[in-house]
């Protein structure tokens, strides 16, 4: 479903992605972790073209990114992206946030889009917040709206960039619960997160990145109980200690 | 001239400098000596007249760019200016006079010649040049916006005395209680006033000169000047 | 003396009303047109095309850097030499619209740039086209940032409109000049002119302030 | 008007334009310095809790913003003598410009100060600083960075506004153009030269703004959270 | 050292602190936790007068807040406050941040202040960052500068408002380590945090707040192993689960 083959990326002189080769199967859930600045965000932002790559191949849903023939706008409708900072549209209500793309991109009739939007919001536990503006919602609620916004487009792939790290501790679990629900519907998912409980519960694979390179991949059990490299051991000790 | 006939309209640029030449009276009607002469001109041509009222900045460009056919203002035809526009014969002669507030110490020319006296003149007007020559030691202040502001400046003490066209001063002091200003009898310079048009309209220029000759001969010009400039009769009708 | 002058001022009130009307008509029309144009240019300016950006930038510099009087003269007196004949009112509208568009373009561009990149990325990620992103996501948010300075700019433009008297339009300031010929009391006459402008501008200033307050109160941005 | 455009006459009048340019320049600098002083005082008043100080500042700022500079100029020029204060034109002109721009500058500075996050103020409070220490050590140094670009924008406005001083017989740049127009009846030459001079001033100020932005941007503020 | 007696506070109609009675002994370390919006921040902000109270008594270091006789500015020099958002002065280097208050408030000579500032920065592990500006520091480093900034005033009391919740996971431990160091010097500390490992390690007491009231207090062992109320149980299950 997603395939990196020797992908490199620079920001100016900074080599942020170093020869990444990695593939994600349909219906697979992959968790990406690694220290700050290691290139995790850059990696998944490449997948829906928020960043462009310099060399190597990146094939998503059968289409090679950067090809003339690939219509990025269309491809993006197949990919949901959840941001750390939620990025809800502050001038629109929850329901409007959720129906904006279906109506304008998928050209679904408003009534129909709203029906499915309501259903999706109910599914993430916000049946009573249809008409609330983002500023009236807690962080956890905002992030759940953001997830619903992606799901409404019925994407094939869901990408998450540290979806819970801007949240208060008690709100983290409500968002993780929703994500577990999505994972259980067996959608292709790639999740950047430090929530190891989540990784253990739903991930088929954990990818550990450091300094722009994929250093280690493995099943959650392997990775947490027996990290192979020094760098992953040091990282795990830091985030699991407290 | 053919254009004007064809158009049926004479376009006249005026500058509203204040009585007696061009002013807007209390009823908001444009009137004054020059304005009435222009109206007379249009009547003789048998066309309508439209006035375009520019401030000083816009006056000359309006004529040069052809927005207006002729320019009617109390304008002195200097040779430098005549390099750019075509002046008619003078329709009257006037001179610059010095005036001061009646109850001030600047009652005479001598007093005004003292060092540091502040003399108000109109920007770009002949008075400006004359004042510089007559009062070499004085401080010359040029104002924009018409003669009445000179009177106001003198009245308020921003300037000690003012230099402006004598008929303008006489006409404009009407807005003040009688006797507010002393106008000195000396006339600093004798200067003509003329209308102007463009050099590429020689026929209009010839016609205008002819017009001035005619109205001078049949006394209409004198009547106009007597009413507006040489007396204060107009005040009865237009204040 | 003052009484005498006030009395003769009273007589000029139809003229004053006409001047006020001219000021309102002129600035009203140009502000509407200028806003539309300014928005268009502001959007173009941030569209990412370097060529457009620098072309608009140059235009903005020329307009901001030269006296408005000169711009009016160019349009009214010089354009006819190129075969564009305009009457004074149209020329005034065009000049003032151009000036308004220039300032509004800068305000709108700043507003657009103030929308967090996250918003554009979110729209991008859900597959909205460039126009849809602008229309649905960026502009509504830029609008809220731009509105208070926009209304403030209107006030400045209304006052700038007085320069059109140079091409013979009788606006409020021009009426002041005309009246002062007859009632030579600059203080009195221009105090009244000032009151006229105040009556038009002050409501706008209050509106700008209200918008500003409402914006900072409902700071609807996502709280991190 | 353009086909006979006479560069020769412009050259002839160049010394006059030079004087006008210099006059506009120093006049603007002095007025701007005055405007800064007025703006700082007004802004300080406006930021006080006491309504007694705040209200006059607010009324003043609104009155200035809602009325044209021309009216303000005449108000001073014709009004002051009635109070028995007769000042030289130049002084009145500079005063009018300073009082006018001061109102706008007060708003610019206020916006700059209010843009400093609440957290900065609280950090100052929490470490036991007094109000004046917080202002001096924490808020103003940060606010200045934010306000310099709009201040230079206001300077541009002020330079152009100073043209109005020609109305009360101050010899400056616009006057030079008007003289050329009225002595020689060459308005196009006069105004084009005037415009060119203003454009020079404009670009000067603009590059000063760009330079100061870059200079201040050496250490971009705003933490990396 | 800090004593709340029947303290109430309203924000408009919102009753944020409800009849708080609580006292902190000298050299005691107290951790405050509770759901978002329960009034934790408000509580500790009252102590150094960042918020004023409506009724009740609050006595800090022997002085009653709100009394005429109490000089708040002076009292604040005895209280260090660490913010969630660091709030370093962005226009000053680390060393300048740390010496600003000692020089201007405590009126210590610059050289002396800089010597002790360097020492303090070294103590929080930033001996190589004296001249770095906040924007050149990572979040964890910024927060450590913020702590050093407080310590330089040699306060009697240190207050922390969620000092680690704006940090990346790997940086949390570096800040917590510094805080443990401070606690071990036996300073009076009040810490709002959800880091339960920290609470277990150094706190003498845990205070649990909900909806503006102190619902439960106890030693960390009691509180974590055997929470008394339903609300604290629900809260703990949420934050400890993932
Ligand atoms: N737009 C950009 N321009 C220049 N450098 C960038 C840009 N975006 C990211 N970087 C740099 O690229 C590197 C990788 O960034 P990235 O955001 O992918 O890391 P990350 O693993 O997601 O870190 P974090 O956990 O902090 O989100 C970092 O050093 C970052 O500073
Ligand atoms: N300045 C303020 N004006 C009005 N209401 C406020 C203000 N500050 C806080 N509140 C409200 O008071 C309540 C308590 O806020 P407080 O910040 O003390 O909670 P908290 O326990 O610290 O929450 P968090 O864990 O989110 O920081 C909240 O409902 C909040 O919305
Ligand atoms: Mg990231
Ligand atoms: Mg809090």
CSV table of C-alpha atoms in Angstrom, one decimal, chain B residues 64 84, chain C residues 70 74 78 81, chain D residues 1-11 17 180 185-196:
chain,number,residue,atom,x,y,z
B,64,UNK,CA,-2.6,72.3,-21.1
B,84,UNK,CA,3.5,77.8,-22.2
C,70,UNK,CA,0.4,63.1,-8.6
C,74,UNK,CA,-1.6,61.2,-14.1
C,78,UNK,CA,-1.9,62.5,-18.7
C,81,UNK,CA,-2.7,61.9,-24.1
D,1,UNK,CA,1.6,68.0,-21.6
D,2,UNK,CA,4.2,65.3,-21.9
D,3,UNK,CA,5.3,65.8,-25.4
D,4,UNK,CA,7.0,69.0,-24.5
D,5,UNK,CA,8.4,67.6,-21.2
D,6,UNK,CA,11.4,69.8,-20.5
D,7,UNK,CA,14.2,68.2,-18.6
D,8,UNK,CA,16.2,71.4,-19.0
D,9,UNK,CA,13.8,73.3,-16.8
D,10,UNK,CA,13.9,70.6,-14.2
D,11,UNK,CA,17.7,70.9,-14.1
D,17,UNK,CA,14.2,70.8,-5.3
D,180,UNK,CA,7.9,75.3,-11.0
D,185,UNK,CA,3.4,76.8,-16.1
D,186,UNK,CA,5.1,73.4,-16.2
D,187,UNK,CA,2.9,71.3,-13.9
D,188,UNK,CA,4.0,68.0,-15.4
D,189,UNK,CA,7.7,68.7,-14.8
D,190,UNK,CA,7.0,70.0,-11.3
D,191,UNK,CA,4.9,67.1,-10.1
D,192,UNK,CA,6.9,64.4,-11.7
D,193,UNK,CA,10.1,65.7,-10.1
D,194,UNK,CA,8.3,66.0,-6.7
D,195,UNK,CA,7.0,62.5,-7.0
D,196,UNK,CA,10.5,61.2,-7.9
